[in-house]
Tab-separated table of C-alpha atoms in Angstrom:
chain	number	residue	atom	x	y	z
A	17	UNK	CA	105.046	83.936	92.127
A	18	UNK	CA	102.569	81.362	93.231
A	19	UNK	CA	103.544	82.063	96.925
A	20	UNK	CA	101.609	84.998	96.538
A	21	UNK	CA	98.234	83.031	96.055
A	22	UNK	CA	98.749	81.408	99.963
A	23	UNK	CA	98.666	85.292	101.034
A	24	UNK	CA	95.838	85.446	99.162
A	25	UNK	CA	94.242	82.752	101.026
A	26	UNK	CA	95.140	84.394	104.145
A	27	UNK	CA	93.191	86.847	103.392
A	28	UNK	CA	90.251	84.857	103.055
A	29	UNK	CA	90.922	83.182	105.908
A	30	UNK	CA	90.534	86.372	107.853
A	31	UNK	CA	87.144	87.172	105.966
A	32	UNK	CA	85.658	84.023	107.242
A	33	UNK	CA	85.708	84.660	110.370
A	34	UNK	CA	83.888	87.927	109.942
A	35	UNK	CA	80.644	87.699	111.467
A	36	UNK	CA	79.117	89.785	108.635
A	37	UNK	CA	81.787	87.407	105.913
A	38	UNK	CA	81.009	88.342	102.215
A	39	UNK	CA	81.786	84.541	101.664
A	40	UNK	CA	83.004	81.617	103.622
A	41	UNK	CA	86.260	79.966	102.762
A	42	UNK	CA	87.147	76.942	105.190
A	43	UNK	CA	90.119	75.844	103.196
A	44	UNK	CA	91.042	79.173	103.259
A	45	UNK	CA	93.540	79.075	106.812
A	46	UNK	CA	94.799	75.519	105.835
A	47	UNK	CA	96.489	76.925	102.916
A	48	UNK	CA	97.479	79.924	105.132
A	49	UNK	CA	98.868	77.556	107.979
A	50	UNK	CA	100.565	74.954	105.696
A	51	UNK	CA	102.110	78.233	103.581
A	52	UNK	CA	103.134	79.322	107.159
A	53	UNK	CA	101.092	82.760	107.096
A	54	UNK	CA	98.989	81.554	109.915
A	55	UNK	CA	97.873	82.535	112.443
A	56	UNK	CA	99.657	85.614	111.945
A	57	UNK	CA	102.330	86.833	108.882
A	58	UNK	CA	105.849	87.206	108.914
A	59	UNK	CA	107.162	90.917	110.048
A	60	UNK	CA	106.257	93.437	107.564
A	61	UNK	CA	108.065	96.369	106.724
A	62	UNK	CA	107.572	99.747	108.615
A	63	UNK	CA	106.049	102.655	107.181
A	64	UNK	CA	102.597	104.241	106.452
A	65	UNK	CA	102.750	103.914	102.899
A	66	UNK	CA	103.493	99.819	103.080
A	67	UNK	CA	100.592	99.629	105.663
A	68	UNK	CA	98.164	101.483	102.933
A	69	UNK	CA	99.518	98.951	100.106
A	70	UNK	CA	98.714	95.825	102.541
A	71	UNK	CA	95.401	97.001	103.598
A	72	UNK	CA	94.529	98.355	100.223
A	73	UNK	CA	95.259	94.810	98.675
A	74	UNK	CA	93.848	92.733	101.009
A	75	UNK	CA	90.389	94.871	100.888
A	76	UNK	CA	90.818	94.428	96.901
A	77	UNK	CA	91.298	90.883	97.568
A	78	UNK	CA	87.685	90.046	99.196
A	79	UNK	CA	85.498	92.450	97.091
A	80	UNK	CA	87.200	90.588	93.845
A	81	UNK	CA	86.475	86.932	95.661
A	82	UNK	CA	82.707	87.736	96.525
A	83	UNK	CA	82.537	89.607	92.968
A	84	UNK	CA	83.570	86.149	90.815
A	85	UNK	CA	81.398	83.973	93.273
A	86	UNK	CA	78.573	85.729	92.162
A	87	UNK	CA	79.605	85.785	87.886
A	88	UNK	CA	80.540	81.996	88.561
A	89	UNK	CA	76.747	82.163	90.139
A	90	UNK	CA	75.566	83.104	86.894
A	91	UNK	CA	77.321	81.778	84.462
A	92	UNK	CA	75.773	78.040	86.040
A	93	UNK	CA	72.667	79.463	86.083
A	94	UNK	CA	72.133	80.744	82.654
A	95	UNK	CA	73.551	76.733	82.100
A	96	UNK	CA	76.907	76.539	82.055
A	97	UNK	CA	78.467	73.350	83.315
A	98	UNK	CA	82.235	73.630	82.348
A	99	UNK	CA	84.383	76.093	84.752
A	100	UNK	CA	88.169	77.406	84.057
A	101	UNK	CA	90.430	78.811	86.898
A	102	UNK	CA	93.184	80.218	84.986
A	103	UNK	CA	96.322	80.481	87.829
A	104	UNK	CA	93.681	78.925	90.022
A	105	UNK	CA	96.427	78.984	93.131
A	106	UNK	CA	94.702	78.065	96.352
A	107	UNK	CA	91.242	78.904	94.935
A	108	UNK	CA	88.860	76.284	96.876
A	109	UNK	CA	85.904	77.070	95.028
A	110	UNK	CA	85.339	73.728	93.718
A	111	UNK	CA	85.036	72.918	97.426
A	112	UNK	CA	82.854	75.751	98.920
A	113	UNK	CA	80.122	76.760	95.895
A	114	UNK	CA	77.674	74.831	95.364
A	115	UNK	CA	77.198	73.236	91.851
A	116	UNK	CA	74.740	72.156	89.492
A	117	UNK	CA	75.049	68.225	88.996
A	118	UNK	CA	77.443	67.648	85.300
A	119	UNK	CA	79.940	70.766	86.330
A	120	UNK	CA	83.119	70.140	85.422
A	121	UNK	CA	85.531	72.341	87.317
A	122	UNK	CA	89.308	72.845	85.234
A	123	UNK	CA	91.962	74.451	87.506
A	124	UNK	CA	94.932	75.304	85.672
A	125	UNK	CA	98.087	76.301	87.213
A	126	UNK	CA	102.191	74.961	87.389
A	127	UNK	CA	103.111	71.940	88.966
A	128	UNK	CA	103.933	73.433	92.425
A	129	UNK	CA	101.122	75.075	93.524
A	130	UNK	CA	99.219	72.500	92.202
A	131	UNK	CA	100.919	70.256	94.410
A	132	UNK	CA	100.970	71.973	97.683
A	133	UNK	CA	97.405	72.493	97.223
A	134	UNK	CA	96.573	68.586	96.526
A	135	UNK	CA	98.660	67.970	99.692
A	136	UNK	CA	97.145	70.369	102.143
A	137	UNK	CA	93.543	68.773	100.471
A	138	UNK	CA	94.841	65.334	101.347
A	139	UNK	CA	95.429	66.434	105.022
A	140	UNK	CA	91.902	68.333	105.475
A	141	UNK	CA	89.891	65.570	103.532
A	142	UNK	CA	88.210	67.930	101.272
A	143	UNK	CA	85.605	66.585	99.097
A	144	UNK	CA	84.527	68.581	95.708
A	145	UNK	CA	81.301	69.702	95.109
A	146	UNK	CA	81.832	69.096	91.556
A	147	UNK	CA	84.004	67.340	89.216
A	148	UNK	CA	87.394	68.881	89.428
A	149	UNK	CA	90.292	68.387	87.090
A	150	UNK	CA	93.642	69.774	87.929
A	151	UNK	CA	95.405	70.560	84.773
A	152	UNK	CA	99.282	71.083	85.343
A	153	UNK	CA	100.244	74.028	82.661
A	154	UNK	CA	102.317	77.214	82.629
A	155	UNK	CA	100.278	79.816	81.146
A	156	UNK	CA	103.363	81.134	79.327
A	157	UNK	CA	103.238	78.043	77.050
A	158	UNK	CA	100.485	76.027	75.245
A	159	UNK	CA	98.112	75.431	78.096
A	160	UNK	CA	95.258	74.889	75.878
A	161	UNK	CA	96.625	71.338	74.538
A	162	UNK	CA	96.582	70.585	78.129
A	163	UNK	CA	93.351	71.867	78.605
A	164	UNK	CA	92.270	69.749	75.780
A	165	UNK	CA	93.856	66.647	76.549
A	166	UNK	CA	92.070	67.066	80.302
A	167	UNK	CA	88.311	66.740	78.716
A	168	UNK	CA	87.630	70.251	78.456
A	169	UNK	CA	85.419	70.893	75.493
A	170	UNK	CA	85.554	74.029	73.249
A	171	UNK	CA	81.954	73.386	71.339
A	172	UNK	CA	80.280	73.711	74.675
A	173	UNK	CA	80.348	77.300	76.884
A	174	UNK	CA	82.741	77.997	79.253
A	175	UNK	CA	83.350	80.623	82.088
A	176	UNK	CA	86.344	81.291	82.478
A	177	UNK	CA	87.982	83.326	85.333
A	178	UNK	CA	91.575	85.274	85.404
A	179	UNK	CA	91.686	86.435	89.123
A	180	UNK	CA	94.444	88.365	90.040
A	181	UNK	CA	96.566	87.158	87.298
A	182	UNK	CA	96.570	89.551	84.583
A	183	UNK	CA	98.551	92.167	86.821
A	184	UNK	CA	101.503	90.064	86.884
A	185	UNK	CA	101.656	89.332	82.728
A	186	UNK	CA	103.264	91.964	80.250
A	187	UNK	CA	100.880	93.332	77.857
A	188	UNK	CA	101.844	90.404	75.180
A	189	UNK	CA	101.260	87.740	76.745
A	190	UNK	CA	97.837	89.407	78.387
A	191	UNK	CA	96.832	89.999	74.705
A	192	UNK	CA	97.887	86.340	73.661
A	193	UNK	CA	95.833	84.741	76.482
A	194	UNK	CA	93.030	86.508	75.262
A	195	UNK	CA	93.238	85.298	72.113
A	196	UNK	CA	93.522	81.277	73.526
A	197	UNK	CA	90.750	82.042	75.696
A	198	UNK	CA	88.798	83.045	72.569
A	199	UNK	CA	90.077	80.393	70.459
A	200	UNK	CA	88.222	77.687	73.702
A	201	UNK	CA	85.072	79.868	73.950
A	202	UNK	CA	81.661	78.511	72.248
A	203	UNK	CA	79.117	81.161	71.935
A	204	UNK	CA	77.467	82.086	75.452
A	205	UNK	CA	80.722	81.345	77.311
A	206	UNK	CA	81.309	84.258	79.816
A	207	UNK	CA	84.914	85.726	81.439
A	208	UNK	CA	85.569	87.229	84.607
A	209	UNK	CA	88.878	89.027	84.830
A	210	UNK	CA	90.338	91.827	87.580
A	211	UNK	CA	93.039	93.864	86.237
A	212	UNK	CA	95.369	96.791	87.291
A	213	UNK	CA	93.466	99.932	87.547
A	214	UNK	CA	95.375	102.557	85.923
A	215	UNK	CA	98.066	104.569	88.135
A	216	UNK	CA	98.412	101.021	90.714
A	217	UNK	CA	101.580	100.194	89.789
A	218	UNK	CA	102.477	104.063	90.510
A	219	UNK	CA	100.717	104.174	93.542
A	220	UNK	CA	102.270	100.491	94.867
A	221	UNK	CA	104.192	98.806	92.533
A	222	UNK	CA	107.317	101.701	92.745
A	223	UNK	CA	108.714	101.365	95.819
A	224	UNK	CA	107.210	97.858	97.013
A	225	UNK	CA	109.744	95.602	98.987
A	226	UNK	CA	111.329	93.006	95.981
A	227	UNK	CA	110.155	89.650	95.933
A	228	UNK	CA	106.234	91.152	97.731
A	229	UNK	CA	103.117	90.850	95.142
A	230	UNK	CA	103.473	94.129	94.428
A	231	UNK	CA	106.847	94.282	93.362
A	232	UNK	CA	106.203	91.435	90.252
A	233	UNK	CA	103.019	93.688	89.019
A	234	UNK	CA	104.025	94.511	85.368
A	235	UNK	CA	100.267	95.469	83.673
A	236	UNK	CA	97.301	97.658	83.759
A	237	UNK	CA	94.228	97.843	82.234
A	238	UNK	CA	93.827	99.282	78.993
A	239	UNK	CA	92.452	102.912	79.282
A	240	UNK	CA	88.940	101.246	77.453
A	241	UNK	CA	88.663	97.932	79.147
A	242	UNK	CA	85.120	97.303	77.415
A	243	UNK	CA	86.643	98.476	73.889
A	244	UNK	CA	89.448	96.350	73.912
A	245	UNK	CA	87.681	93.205	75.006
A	246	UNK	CA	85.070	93.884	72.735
A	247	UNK	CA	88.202	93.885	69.781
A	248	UNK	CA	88.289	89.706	71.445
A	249	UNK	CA	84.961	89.223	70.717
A	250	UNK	CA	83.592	89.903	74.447
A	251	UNK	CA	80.741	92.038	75.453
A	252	UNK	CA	81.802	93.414	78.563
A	253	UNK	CA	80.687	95.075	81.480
A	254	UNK	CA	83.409	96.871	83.902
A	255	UNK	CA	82.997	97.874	87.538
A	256	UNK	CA	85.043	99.839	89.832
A	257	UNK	CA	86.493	98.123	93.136
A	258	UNK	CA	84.896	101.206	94.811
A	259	UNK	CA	81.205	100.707	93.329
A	260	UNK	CA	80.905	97.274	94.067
A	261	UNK	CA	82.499	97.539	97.238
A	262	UNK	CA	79.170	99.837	98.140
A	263	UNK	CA	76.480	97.262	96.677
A	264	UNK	CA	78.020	94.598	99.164
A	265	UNK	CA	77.436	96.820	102.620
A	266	UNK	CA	81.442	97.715	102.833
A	267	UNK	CA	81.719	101.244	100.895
A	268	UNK	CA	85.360	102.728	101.035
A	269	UNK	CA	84.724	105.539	103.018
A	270	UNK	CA	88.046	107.689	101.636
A	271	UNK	CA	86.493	110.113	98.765
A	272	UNK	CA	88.433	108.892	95.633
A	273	UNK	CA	91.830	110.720	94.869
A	274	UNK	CA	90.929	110.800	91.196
A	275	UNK	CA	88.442	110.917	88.846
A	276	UNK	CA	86.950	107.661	88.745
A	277	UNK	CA	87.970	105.460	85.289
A	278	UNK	CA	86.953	102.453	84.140
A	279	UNK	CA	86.883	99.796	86.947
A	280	UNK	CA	89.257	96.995	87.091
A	281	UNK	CA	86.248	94.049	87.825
A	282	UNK	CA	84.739	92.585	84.352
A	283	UNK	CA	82.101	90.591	83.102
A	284	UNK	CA	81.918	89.372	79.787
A	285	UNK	CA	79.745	87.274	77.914
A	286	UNK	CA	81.186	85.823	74.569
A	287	UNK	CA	79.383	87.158	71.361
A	288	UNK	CA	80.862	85.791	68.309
A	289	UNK	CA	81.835	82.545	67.816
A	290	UNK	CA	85.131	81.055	68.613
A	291	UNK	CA	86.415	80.343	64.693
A	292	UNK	CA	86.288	84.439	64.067
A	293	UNK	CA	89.371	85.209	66.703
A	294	UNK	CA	91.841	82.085	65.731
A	295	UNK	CA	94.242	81.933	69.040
């Protein structure tokens, strides 16, 4: 699945070079190139419908990116100095944001990516802007301890980000990461998580070509996305793709097929303490 994330940093390659870029990425076509999506992608199937899913994702794809940079903003603002990038792929923000002095940046992911990545780093010299720890975990199994045994600190407030990673995690294990994410969170920590908006799996999931992103999406987002984070102890705020997509200058200009539900972009800021929601 983590072949997915170099697409993703395709992606973001090909926002960079906007001139009007909602964020700068320069790692972002190394991974592409090494991950052989660059400069352009293999074939892609035929069809009007598979052209909508690719454009639809890759649109999703830079409004979630530009979204997080600005929570991650935030979060070191308000003073925050301990960062977790849960399925962190080829994420490169430890390299392009800029970081108070004392941030400690935790990117947790498998062995493989985590390895591609450090090589294609290697090759382009990058340099972090803060102190970044690489923590070599499957999310699937007790990625805390690991977390733990890396330095991160549970007393002290963490954000913590879940991009495009829920989607491809059945409901139990979405509801157990939760609950370890709570378990690590001191007062004041904040989340930022994108999930399935309800009916994508419908819309692009079905009939997706096996072995594409698509295809391995298995969860949505609960029909009350602030309710049921608020049952982990989260105050939450939730924003459509299409609303924030307008407050950064690129508004979807379809009218929406729907009525519009509970947006698949959140914010949270951790209310209770850690010891009420045992993970």
């Amino acid at each position: 699945m983590w072949a997915t994330a170099v697409g993703v940093a395709r992606v973001r390659a090909l926002e960079t070079e906007r001139e009007d870029a909602l964020f700068r990425d320069p790692l972002a076509q190394a991974f592409a190139a090494v991950g052989g999506l660059w400069p352009s992608s293999p074939p892609q199937p035929d069809g009007e419908a598979a052209r909508r899913r690719r454009l639809a994702v890759a649109f999703s794809v830079v409004i979630r990116t530009k979204f997080l940079d600005d929570l991650l903003r935030q979060a070191v603002a308000s003073g925050i100095r301990q960062v977790v990038l849960l399925g962190a792929g080829m994420d490169s923000r430890a390299f392009r944001m800029d970081w108070p002095e004392g941030t400690r940046l935790f990117e947790v992911d498998t062995a493989a990516p985590l390895d591609f990545k450090a090589s294609v780093l290697r090759r382009e010299r990058a340099v972090a802007l803060c102190e970044r720890i690489t923590v070599a975990a499957d999310l699937r199994e007790d990625w805390p301890a690991a977390l733990a045994a890396a330095g991160h600190d549970p007393a002290a407030a963490t954000v913590w980000i879940a991009e495009g990673l829920l989607i491809y995690l059945p409901e139990d294990a979405v509801e157990l990461l939760l609950a370890r994410i709570g378990a690590q969170s001191a007062a004041g920590s904040r989340m930022g998580l994108t999930l399935g908006s309800r009916g994508v799996i419908e819309r692009f999931g079905a009939d997706a070509v096996p072995g594409s992103a698509a295809s391995m999406w298995v969860s949505e987002m609960p029909d009350d996305p602030v309710g049921w984070l608020a049952g982990h102890g989260w105050e939450a705020d939730s924003h459509t793709l299409r609303e924030r997509a307008a407050a950064y200058g690129r508004p979807i200009s379809t009218p929406p097929r729907r009525e519009e539900r509970p947006g698949g972009l959140i914010s949270a800021v951790r209310r209770q303490t850690a010891s009420r929601f045992p993970g």
